[in-house]
Amino acid sequence: MPTFAYNELFAFTESVFQAIGCPEADATLATETLLAADLRGVDSHGVARLVGYVRLWEAGRINAAPRVAVTYETPSTAVVDGDGGLGLVVGPRAMRVAIEKAQQVGTGWVSVKNSNHFGIAGYHAMLPLAHDMIGVAMTNASPLVAPTYSLDRLLGTNPIAVAVPAGEQPDFVLDMATTTAANGKLEIAQRKGLPLPEGWAQTADGRPSTDANAVKDGGALLPLGGATGSHKGYGLGAVVDIFSAVLSGANYGPWVPPFVAFLQPSANPVGQGLGHFFGALRVDAFRPADEFKAHMDNWITTFRQARAVAGQHVLIPGDPERETAAHRLLDGIPLLDAVVQDLQGVGAKFGVQL
């Protein structure tokens, strides 16, 4: 599998975003947001999706130069209109609004409408860490998930991310889909020709399936929790949809516009674009930040040192991604041959070489 230096992929991706009309600052921000996924080992949401963003732009479904604006606010809350822009740009700008509100009144909560796919939720949740704040990020997504006992696809993978600052220990960063697996992992299985683990998907008539093409063939992804607990993942995904879209005025449920350009958005939308939800909580609005971070260190150390089953060790949310990022910054980011070919194809379209 070929590997590429982070700086090499950054320059290529930034040039492609500029080629579709993104202002320089937006292209840089979009690239940083997108490549955060590749660095952290979430390959399904990184540069492999660049071609998808370009196709949406070609279909007239992404505004490369949006005027992101606050349309409603109180001292601690806001609704942000993304103007049809890249979620990779809209998301960080909306989180900046949440951070500014938290700086003023202790907490900031922002719901977003009229946006698009925003990369990994963890990137956005981590932005408040530099300000000694806890970050929260959610987004709804293309309806590929069947609620418990449903044959209909009504929800997206609808991730939740929470980032908590620590002191001497690495920060706590939870970033999880509310499905058993994200759709991007099905795409990776398709490229590799591999079957899916049991519990990831069902067929169009509701039977369990290990076929990586099950969702493409009319089936659905399954909520987190499996055969006996999927109602829990369904409930979490529903909360994300409501906070991200019903609250902001974005599309929700089956009306969320699909990420793929070959599927058209609903002819009768109930809102505008795709929705996100962001939160920033100033730690010192609850207790002194240094005191809190010292106790977070103790919490993390206690859990990391827990007795483990044979051959395993207890991880803290964020450990694998942090270790992967450190490794890939040194040794490069591996890309599947199919992804490289896609990127070279889109690069040739704009005269940008990978």
Short mmCIF file of N, CA and C in Angstrom, two decimals, residues 3 7 18 23 27 30 65 96 103 106 108 120 156 164 172 176 202 207 213 220 238 265 294-295 314 323 331 353:
data_model
loop_
_atom_site.label_atom_id
_atom_site.label_comp_id
_atom_site.label_asym_id
_atom_site.label_seq_id
_atom_site.Cartn_x
_atom_site.Cartn_y
_atom_site.Cartn_z
N THR A 3 2.34 4.99 0.58
CA THR A 3 2.18 5.98 1.65
C THR A 3 2.57 7.36 1.12
N ASN A 7 2.39 16.47 4.45
CA ASN A 7 2.53 17.74 3.72
C ASN A 7 2.22 17.58 2.24
N GLN A 18 -9.03 24.77 -3.78
CA GLN A 18 -8.92 26.08 -4.43
C GLN A 18 -9.41 26.02 -5.87
N PRO A 23 -12.01 30.06 -1.36
CA PRO A 23 -11.00 31.05 -1.00
C PRO A 23 -9.83 30.37 -0.30
N ALA A 27 -9.88 26.90 1.81
CA ALA A 27 -9.23 25.70 1.29
C ALA A 27 -8.27 25.12 2.31
N ALA A 30 -10.45 23.60 5.17
CA ALA A 30 -11.08 22.36 4.72
C ALA A 30 -10.08 21.22 4.67
N ALA A 65 -17.76 28.98 -1.81
CA ALA A 65 -17.43 30.24 -1.13
C ALA A 65 -18.63 30.73 -0.32
N ARG A 96 -16.30 27.79 16.50
CA ARG A 96 -15.68 29.04 16.96
C ARG A 96 -16.72 29.93 17.64
N GLN A 103 -16.52 31.59 26.24
CA GLN A 103 -15.58 32.53 26.85
C GLN A 103 -16.32 33.65 27.58
N GLY A 106 -19.55 31.16 29.86
CA GLY A 106 -19.26 29.87 30.47
C GLY A 106 -19.60 28.68 29.61
N GLY A 108 -21.32 27.51 25.47
CA GLY A 108 -21.85 27.92 24.18
C GLY A 108 -22.38 26.72 23.43
N ILE A 120 -14.60 14.17 10.32
CA ILE A 120 -14.76 13.43 11.57
C ILE A 120 -15.24 14.38 12.66
N GLY A 156 -28.94 8.60 9.84
CA GLY A 156 -27.56 8.45 9.40
C GLY A 156 -26.73 7.76 10.46
N VAL A 164 -12.26 16.13 26.25
CA VAL A 164 -12.11 16.66 27.60
C VAL A 164 -10.62 16.91 27.87
N PHE A 172 -8.79 13.28 26.81
CA PHE A 172 -9.82 12.26 26.57
C PHE A 172 -10.61 12.69 25.33
N MET A 176 -17.41 8.56 18.14
CA MET A 176 -18.07 7.29 17.79
C MET A 176 -19.33 7.52 16.97
N GLN A 202 -28.03 -5.09 7.33
CA GLN A 202 -29.11 -6.02 7.02
C GLN A 202 -29.50 -5.85 5.55
N ARG A 207 -32.90 -9.15 6.77
CA ARG A 207 -32.08 -10.27 7.23
C ARG A 207 -30.65 -9.81 7.50
N ASN A 213 -21.85 -5.00 0.07
CA ASN A 213 -22.72 -4.25 -0.83
C ASN A 213 -24.18 -4.27 -0.38
N ALA A 220 -29.62 -1.87 4.84
CA ALA A 220 -29.40 -0.75 5.76
C ALA A 220 -28.28 -1.08 6.75
N ALA A 238 -31.09 9.16 17.15
CA ALA A 238 -32.26 10.04 17.09
C ALA A 238 -31.97 11.37 17.80
N PRO A 265 -31.13 14.83 -3.69
CA PRO A 265 -31.81 15.17 -2.43
C PRO A 265 -33.32 15.05 -2.61
N ALA A 294 -6.10 18.00 36.94
CA ALA A 294 -5.38 17.08 37.81
C ALA A 294 -6.23 15.85 38.12
N HIS A 295 -7.52 16.07 38.33
CA HIS A 295 -8.42 14.94 38.59
C HIS A 295 -8.69 14.13 37.31
N VAL A 314 -6.29 -1.88 28.83
CA VAL A 314 -7.43 -0.98 28.83
C VAL A 314 -7.04 0.34 28.17
N GLU A 323 -2.00 7.78 18.91
CA GLU A 323 -0.81 7.00 18.55
C GLU A 323 -0.67 6.88 17.04
N ASP A 331 5.89 8.56 9.42
CA ASP A 331 6.07 7.54 8.40
C ASP A 331 5.16 7.67 7.18
N GLN A 353 -1.11 17.63 -9.46
CA GLN A 353 -0.45 16.32 -9.46
C GLN A 353 -0.23 15.81 -8.06
#
